[in-house]
Amino acid sequence: QVQLVESGGGLVQPGGSLRLSCAASGRIFTISKMAWYRQAPGKQRELVADITSGGSTTYADSVKGRFTISKDKAKDTVYLQMNSLNAADTAVYYCYAEGVLATTGAGDYWGQGTQVTVSS
């Protein structure tokens, strides 16, 4: 069974930084794309950034220049380095793995979410 386990959320002051991690566990062969989404209270879930197996990245306009997504393919782990955080970044951040091929079959998976709160 494939699972995504996130870590690194928490409370940070405006202007601060956090690094989120998401590790995919299970007997995985390949993952086509990994991504971070976020959902603020009362708002829809939105894409923050994604990275393909080839290393191509996409960012939401609101985080360009402040957030960096990266991955460790050998560990099936994706990271989100978040700098210059502001109150608008407060949300639950979810890891997403698309096109996962594992011994249990193929599918897409979500993590459980990790809270990021930016406040003084």
Coordinates of N, CA, C and O in Angstrom, one line a residue:
Q1 N 0.8 -1.2 0.0 CA 0.0 0.0 0.0 C 0.9 1.2 0.0 O 1.8 1.3 0.8
V2 N 0.5 2.2 -0.8 CA 1.3 3.5 -0.9 C 0.7 4.5 0.0 O -0.5 4.7 0.1
Q3 N 1.6 5.1 0.8 CA 1.2 6.2 1.7 C 2.1 7.4 1.5 O 3.3 7.2 1.2
L4 N 1.6 8.6 1.7 CA 2.3 9.8 1.7 C 2.3 10.4 3.1 O 1.3 10.6 3.7
V5 N 3.5 10.6 3.6 CA 3.7 11.1 5.0 C 4.4 12.5 4.9 O 5.5 12.6 4.5
E6 N 3.6 13.5 5.4 CA 4.1 14.9 5.3 C 4.7 15.3 6.7 O 4.3 14.8 7.7
S7 N 5.6 16.2 6.7 CA 6.2 16.8 7.9 C 6.7 18.2 7.6 O 6.9 18.5 6.5
G8 N 6.9 18.9 8.7 CA 7.5 20.2 8.6 C 6.7 21.4 8.8 O 7.1 22.5 8.7
G9 N 5.4 21.2 8.9 CA 4.5 22.3 9.1 C 4.7 22.9 10.5 O 5.4 22.4 11.4
G10 N 4.0 24.1 10.8 CA 4.0 24.7 12.1 C 3.7 26.1 12.0 O 3.1 26.6 11.0
L11 N 4.0 26.8 13.1 CA 3.8 28.3 13.2 C 5.1 29.0 13.0 O 6.1 28.7 13.5
V12 N 5.0 30.0 12.1 CA 6.1 30.8 11.8 C 5.7 32.3 11.7 O 4.5 32.6 11.3
Q13 N 6.6 33.2 12.0 CA 6.3 34.6 11.9 C 6.4 35.1 10.5 O 7.1 34.5 9.6
P14 N 5.7 36.2 10.2 CA 5.8 36.7 8.8 C 7.2 37.0 8.4 O 8.0 37.5 9.2
G15 N 7.6 36.7 7.2 CA 8.9 36.8 6.7 C 9.8 35.6 7.0 O 10.9 35.5 6.5
G16 N 9.3 34.7 7.7 CA 10.1 33.5 8.1 C 10.0 32.4 7.0 O 9.5 32.6 5.9
S17 N 10.6 31.3 7.3 CA 10.8 30.2 6.4 C 10.4 28.9 7.0 O 10.5 28.7 8.3
L18 N 9.9 28.0 6.2 CA 9.6 26.6 6.6 C 10.0 25.7 5.5 O 9.9 26.1 4.3
R19 N 10.3 24.4 5.8 CA 10.5 23.4 4.8 C 9.6 22.2 5.0 O 9.7 21.6 6.1
L20 N 8.8 21.9 4.1 CA 7.9 20.8 4.1 C 8.5 19.6 3.4 O 9.2 19.7 2.4
S21 N 8.3 18.4 4.0 CA 8.7 17.2 3.4 C 7.6 16.2 3.2 O 6.6 16.2 4.0
C22 N 7.6 15.4 2.1 CA 6.6 14.4 1.9 C 7.3 13.1 1.4 O 7.9 13.2 0.3
A23 N 7.2 12.1 2.1 CA 7.8 10.8 1.7 C 6.8 9.8 1.3 O 5.8 9.6 2.1
A24 N 7.0 9.2 0.2 CA 6.1 8.2 -0.3 C 6.6 6.8 0.1 O 7.8 6.5 -0.1
S25 N 5.8 6.1 0.8 CA 6.2 4.7 1.2 C 5.5 3.7 0.5 O 4.4 3.9 0.0
G26 N 6.1 2.5 0.4 CA 5.5 1.4 -0.3 C 6.5 0.9 -1.3 O 7.5 1.5 -1.5
R27 N 6.1 -0.2 -2.0 CA 7.0 -0.8 -3.0 C 6.7 -0.1 -4.3 O 5.9 -0.6 -5.1
I28 N 7.3 1.1 -4.5 CA 7.0 2.0 -5.7 C 8.1 1.8 -6.8 O 9.3 1.8 -6.5
F29 N 7.5 1.7 -8.0 CA 8.4 1.7 -9.2 C 8.7 3.1 -9.7 O 9.9 3.5 -9.9
T30 N 7.6 3.8 -10.0 CA 7.8 5.1 -10.6 C 6.7 6.0 -10.1 O 5.6 5.6 -9.7
I31 N 6.9 7.3 -10.1 CA 6.0 8.4 -9.8 C 6.1 9.4 -10.9 O 7.2 10.0 -11.1
S32 N 5.0 9.7 -11.6 CA 5.1 10.6 -12.7 C 5.2 12.1 -12.2 O 6.0 12.8 -12.8
K33 N 4.5 12.4 -11.2 CA 4.6 13.8 -10.7 C 4.3 13.9 -9.2 O 3.4 13.1 -8.8
M34 N 4.9 14.8 -8.5 CA 4.6 15.0 -7.1 C 4.3 16.5 -7.0 O 4.9 17.3 -7.7
A35 N 3.4 16.8 -6.1 CA 3.0 18.2 -6.0 C 2.6 18.6 -4.5 O 2.4 17.7 -3.7
W36 N 2.5 19.9 -4.3 CA 2.0 20.4 -3.1 C 0.8 21.3 -3.4 O 0.8 22.1 -4.3
Y37 N -0.3 21.0 -2.7 CA -1.5 21.8 -2.8 C -1.7 22.4 -1.4 O -1.1 22.0 -0.4
R38 N -2.6 23.4 -1.3 CA -2.9 24.0 -0.1 C -4.4 24.4 -0.1 O -5.0 24.7 -1.1
Q39 N -5.0 24.4 1.1 CA -6.3 24.8 1.3 C -6.5 25.7 2.5 O -6.2 25.2 3.6
A40 N -6.9 26.9 2.3 CA -7.1 27.8 3.4 C -8.6 27.7 3.8 O -9.4 27.3 3.0
P41 N -8.9 28.1 5.1 CA -10.3 28.1 5.5 C -11.2 28.8 4.6 O -11.0 30.0 4.2
G42 N -12.3 28.1 4.2 CA -13.3 28.8 3.3 C -12.9 28.9 1.9 O -13.6 29.5 1.1
K43 N -11.8 28.3 1.5 CA -11.3 28.4 0.1 C -11.1 27.0 -0.5 O -11.0 26.0 0.2
Q44 N -11.0 27.0 -1.8 CA -10.8 25.7 -2.5 C -9.3 25.4 -2.4 O -8.5 26.2 -2.3
R45 N -9.1 24.1 -2.6 CA -7.7 23.6 -2.6 C -7.1 24.1 -3.9 O -7.7 24.0 -5.0
E46 N -5.8 24.6 -3.8 CA -5.2 25.1 -4.9 C -3.8 24.5 -5.1 O -3.1 24.2 -4.1
L47 N -3.3 24.4 -6.3 CA -2.0 23.9 -6.6 C -0.9 25.0 -6.2 O -1.1 26.2 -6.5
V48 N 0.1 24.6 -5.4 CA 1.1 25.5 -5.0 C 2.3 25.3 -6.0 O 2.9 26.2 -6.5
A49 N 2.7 24.0 -6.1 CA 3.9 23.7 -7.0 C 3.9 22.2 -7.3 O 3.4 21.4 -6.5
D50 N 4.4 21.9 -8.5 CA 4.6 20.5 -8.8 C 5.9 20.2 -9.5 O 6.6 21.2 -10.0
I51 N 6.3 19.0 -9.5 CA 7.6 18.6 -10.1 C 7.4 17.2 -10.8 O 6.9 16.3 -10.2
T52 N 7.8 17.1 -12.0 CA 7.7 15.9 -12.7 C 8.9 15.0 -12.5 O 9.9 15.4 -11.9
S53 N 8.7 13.7 -13.0 CA 9.8 12.8 -12.8 C 11.1 13.3 -13.5 O 12.2 12.9 -13.1
G54 N 10.9 14.1 -14.5 CA 12.1 14.6 -15.2 C 12.6 15.9 -14.6 O 13.7 16.4 -15.1
G55 N 12.0 16.4 -13.6 CA 12.5 17.6 -12.9 C 11.9 18.9 -13.3 O 12.2 19.9 -12.8
S56 N 10.9 18.9 -14.2 CA 10.2 20.1 -14.6 C 9.3 20.6 -13.5 O 8.7 19.8 -12.8
T57 N 9.3 21.9 -13.2 CA 8.5 22.4 -12.1 C 7.5 23.5 -12.6 O 7.7 24.1 -13.6
T58 N 6.4 23.6 -11.8 CA 5.4 24.6 -12.0 C 5.1 25.2 -10.7 O 5.1 24.5 -9.7
Y59 N 4.8 26.5 -10.7 CA 4.5 27.2 -9.5 C 3.3 28.1 -9.7 O 3.0 28.7 -10.7
A60 N 2.5 28.2 -8.6 CA 1.4 29.2 -8.6 C 2.1 30.6 -8.6 O 3.1 30.8 -8.0
D61 N 1.4 31.5 -9.3 CA 1.9 32.9 -9.4 C 2.2 33.5 -8.0 O 3.1 34.2 -7.8
S62 N 1.3 33.1 -7.0 CA 1.4 33.7 -5.7 C 2.7 33.3 -4.9 O 3.0 33.9 -3.9
V63 N 3.3 32.2 -5.4 CA 4.5 31.7 -4.6 C 5.8 31.8 -5.4 O 6.9 31.5 -4.9
K64 N 5.7 32.2 -6.7 CA 6.9 32.3 -7.5 C 7.9 33.2 -6.9 O 7.6 34.3 -6.4
G65 N 9.2 32.7 -6.9 CA 10.3 33.5 -6.3 C 10.4 33.4 -4.8 O 11.4 33.8 -4.2
R66 N 9.4 32.7 -4.1 CA 9.5 32.6 -2.7 C 9.6 31.1 -2.3 O 10.2 30.7 -1.3
F67 N 8.9 30.2 -3.0 CA 8.8 28.8 -2.8 C 9.7 28.0 -3.8 O 9.7 28.4 -5.0
T68 N 10.3 26.9 -3.3 CA 11.0 26.1 -4.2 C 10.7 24.6 -4.0 O 10.7 24.2 -2.8
I69 N 10.2 23.9 -5.0 CA 9.9 22.5 -4.9 C 11.1 21.7 -5.4 O 11.8 22.1 -6.4
S70 N 11.4 20.6 -4.7 CA 12.5 19.8 -5.1 C 12.2 18.3 -4.7 O 11.3 18.1 -4.0
K71 N 13.0 17.4 -5.2 CA 12.7 16.0 -4.9 C 14.0 15.2 -4.8 O 15.1 15.6 -5.3
D72 N 13.9 14.1 -4.0 CA 14.9 13.1 -3.9 C 14.3 11.9 -4.5 O 13.6 11.2 -3.8
K73 N 14.6 11.6 -5.8 CA 14.0 10.5 -6.5 C 14.3 9.2 -5.8 O 13.4 8.3 -5.7
A74 N 15.5 9.0 -5.3 CA 15.9 7.7 -4.7 C 15.1 7.4 -3.4 O 14.9 6.3 -3.1
K75 N 14.6 8.5 -2.8 CA 13.8 8.4 -1.5 C 12.4 8.5 -1.8 O 11.6 8.5 -0.8
D76 N 12.0 8.8 -3.0 CA 10.5 9.1 -3.3 C 10.0 10.2 -2.4 O 8.9 10.1 -1.8
T77 N 10.8 11.2 -2.2 CA 10.5 12.3 -1.3 C 10.5 13.6 -2.1 O 11.3 13.9 -2.9
V78 N 9.5 14.5 -1.7 CA 9.4 15.8 -2.3 C 9.5 16.8 -1.2 O 9.0 16.6 -0.1
Y79 N 10.1 18.0 -1.5 CA 10.3 19.0 -0.5 C 9.6 20.3 -1.0 O 9.6 20.5 -2.2
L80 N 9.2 21.2 -0.1 CA 8.8 22.5 -0.4 C 9.5 23.5 0.5 O 9.1 23.5 1.7
Q81 N 10.4 24.2 0.0 CA 11.1 25.3 0.8 C 10.3 26.5 0.6 O 10.1 27.0 -0.5
M82 N 9.8 27.1 1.7 CA 9.0 28.3 1.7 C 9.7 29.4 2.4 O 10.0 29.3 3.6
N83 N 9.9 30.5 1.7 CA 10.6 31.6 2.2 C 9.7 32.8 2.2 O 8.7 32.8 1.4
S84 N 10.0 33.9 2.9 CA 9.3 35.1 2.9 C 7.8 34.9 3.1 O 6.9 35.4 2.4
L85 N 7.5 34.0 4.1 CA 6.1 33.7 4.3 C 5.2 34.9 4.8 O 5.8 35.7 5.5
N86 N 4.0 34.9 4.4 CA 3.1 35.9 4.9 C 1.7 35.3 5.2 O 1.5 34.1 5.0
A87 N 0.9 36.1 5.8 CA -0.4 35.5 6.3 C -1.2 34.8 5.3 O -1.9 33.8 5.6
A88 N -1.1 35.2 4.0 CA -1.9 34.6 3.0 C -1.4 33.2 2.7 O -2.1 32.4 2.0
D89 N -0.3 32.8 3.2 CA 0.2 31.4 3.0 C -0.3 30.5 4.0 O -0.1 29.3 4.0
T90 N -1.0 31.0 5.0 CA -1.6 30.1 6.0 C -2.6 29.2 5.4 O -3.6 29.6 4.8
A91 N -2.4 27.9 5.6 CA -3.3 26.9 5.0 C -2.9 25.5 5.5 O -1.8 25.4 6.1
V92 N -3.7 24.5 5.2 CA -3.3 23.1 5.3 C -2.6 22.8 4.0 O -3.2 23.0 2.9
Y93 N -1.4 22.3 4.0 CA -0.6 21.9 2.8 C -0.7 20.4 2.7 O -0.4 19.6 3.6
Y94 N -1.1 20.0 1.4 CA -1.2 18.6 1.1 C -0.2 18.2 0.0 O 0.0 18.9 -1.0
C95 N 0.3 17.0 0.3 CA 1.2 16.4 -0.7 C 0.4 15.5 -1.7 O -0.6 14.9 -1.2
Y96 N 0.7 15.5 -2.9 CA 0.0 14.7 -3.9 C 0.9 14.0 -4.8 O 1.9 14.6 -5.3
A97 N 0.7 12.7 -5.1 CA 1.5 11.9 -6.0 C 0.7 11.4 -7.1 O -0.3 10.8 -6.8
E98 N 1.0 11.8 -8.3 CA 0.2 11.4 -9.5 C 1.0 10.4 -10.3 O 2.2 10.4 -10.5
G99 N 0.2 9.4 -10.8 CA 0.8 8.4 -11.7 C 1.8 7.5 -10.9 O 2.9 7.2 -11.4
V100 N 1.4 7.0 -9.8 CA 2.2 6.1 -9.0 C 2.1 4.7 -9.5 O 0.9 4.2 -9.6
L101 N 3.2 4.1 -9.8 CA 3.1 2.7 -10.2 C 3.9 1.9 -9.1 O 5.1 2.1 -8.9
A102 N 3.1 1.0 -8.5 CA 3.7 0.3 -7.4 C 3.3 -1.2 -7.5 O 2.5 -1.6 -8.4
T103 N 3.8 -2.0 -6.6 CA 3.5 -3.4 -6.7 C 2.0 -3.7 -6.4 O 1.5 -4.7 -6.9
T104 N 1.4 -2.7 -5.8 CA -0.1 -2.9 -5.5 C -0.9 -2.4 -6.6 O -2.2 -2.4 -6.6
G105 N -0.3 -1.8 -7.7 CA -1.1 -1.3 -8.8 C -0.7 0.2 -9.1 O 0.3 0.7 -8.6
A106 N -1.6 0.8 -9.9 CA -1.3 2.2 -10.2 C -2.4 3.1 -9.6 O -3.6 2.7 -9.5
G107 N -2.0 4.4 -9.3 CA -3.0 5.3 -8.8 C -2.4 6.6 -8.4 O -1.2 6.8 -8.6
D108 N -3.3 7.5 -7.9 CA -2.9 8.8 -7.4 C -3.2 8.8 -5.9 O -4.2 8.2 -5.5
Y109 N -2.3 9.6 -5.2 CA -2.5 9.5 -3.7 C -2.3 10.9 -3.1 O -1.6 11.8 -3.6
W110 N -3.0 11.1 -2.0 CA -2.9 12.3 -1.2 C -2.3 12.0 0.2 O -2.6 11.0 0.7
G111 N -1.6 13.0 0.7 CA -1.2 12.9 2.1 C -2.3 13.4 3.0 O -3.3 13.9 2.5
Q112 N -2.0 13.4 4.3 CA -3.0 13.7 5.3 C -3.1 15.2 5.5 O -4.0 15.7 6.1
G113 N -2.1 15.9 5.1 CA -2.1 17.4 5.3 C -1.2 17.8 6.5 O -1.2 17.1 7.5
T114 N -0.6 19.0 6.3 CA 0.1 19.6 7.5 C -0.2 21.0 7.5 O -0.2 21.7 6.5
Q115 N -0.4 21.5 8.7 CA -0.9 22.9 8.9 C 0.3 23.8 8.9 O 1.3 23.6 9.6
V116 N 0.2 24.9 8.2 CA 1.2 26.0 8.2 C 0.4 27.3 8.6 O -0.5 27.6 7.9
T117 N 0.9 27.9 9.6 CA 0.3 29.1 10.1 C 1.3 30.2 10.2 O 2.4 30.0 10.8
V118 N 1.1 31.3 9.5 CA 2.0 32.4 9.5 C 1.3 33.6 10.3 O 0.3 34.1 9.9
S119 N 1.9 33.9 11.5 CA 1.3 34.8 12.4 C 2.4 35.4 13.3 O 3.3 34.7 13.7
S120 N 2.2 36.6 13.7 CA 3.1 37.2 14.7 C 2.5 37.1 16.1 O 3.1 37.5 17.1

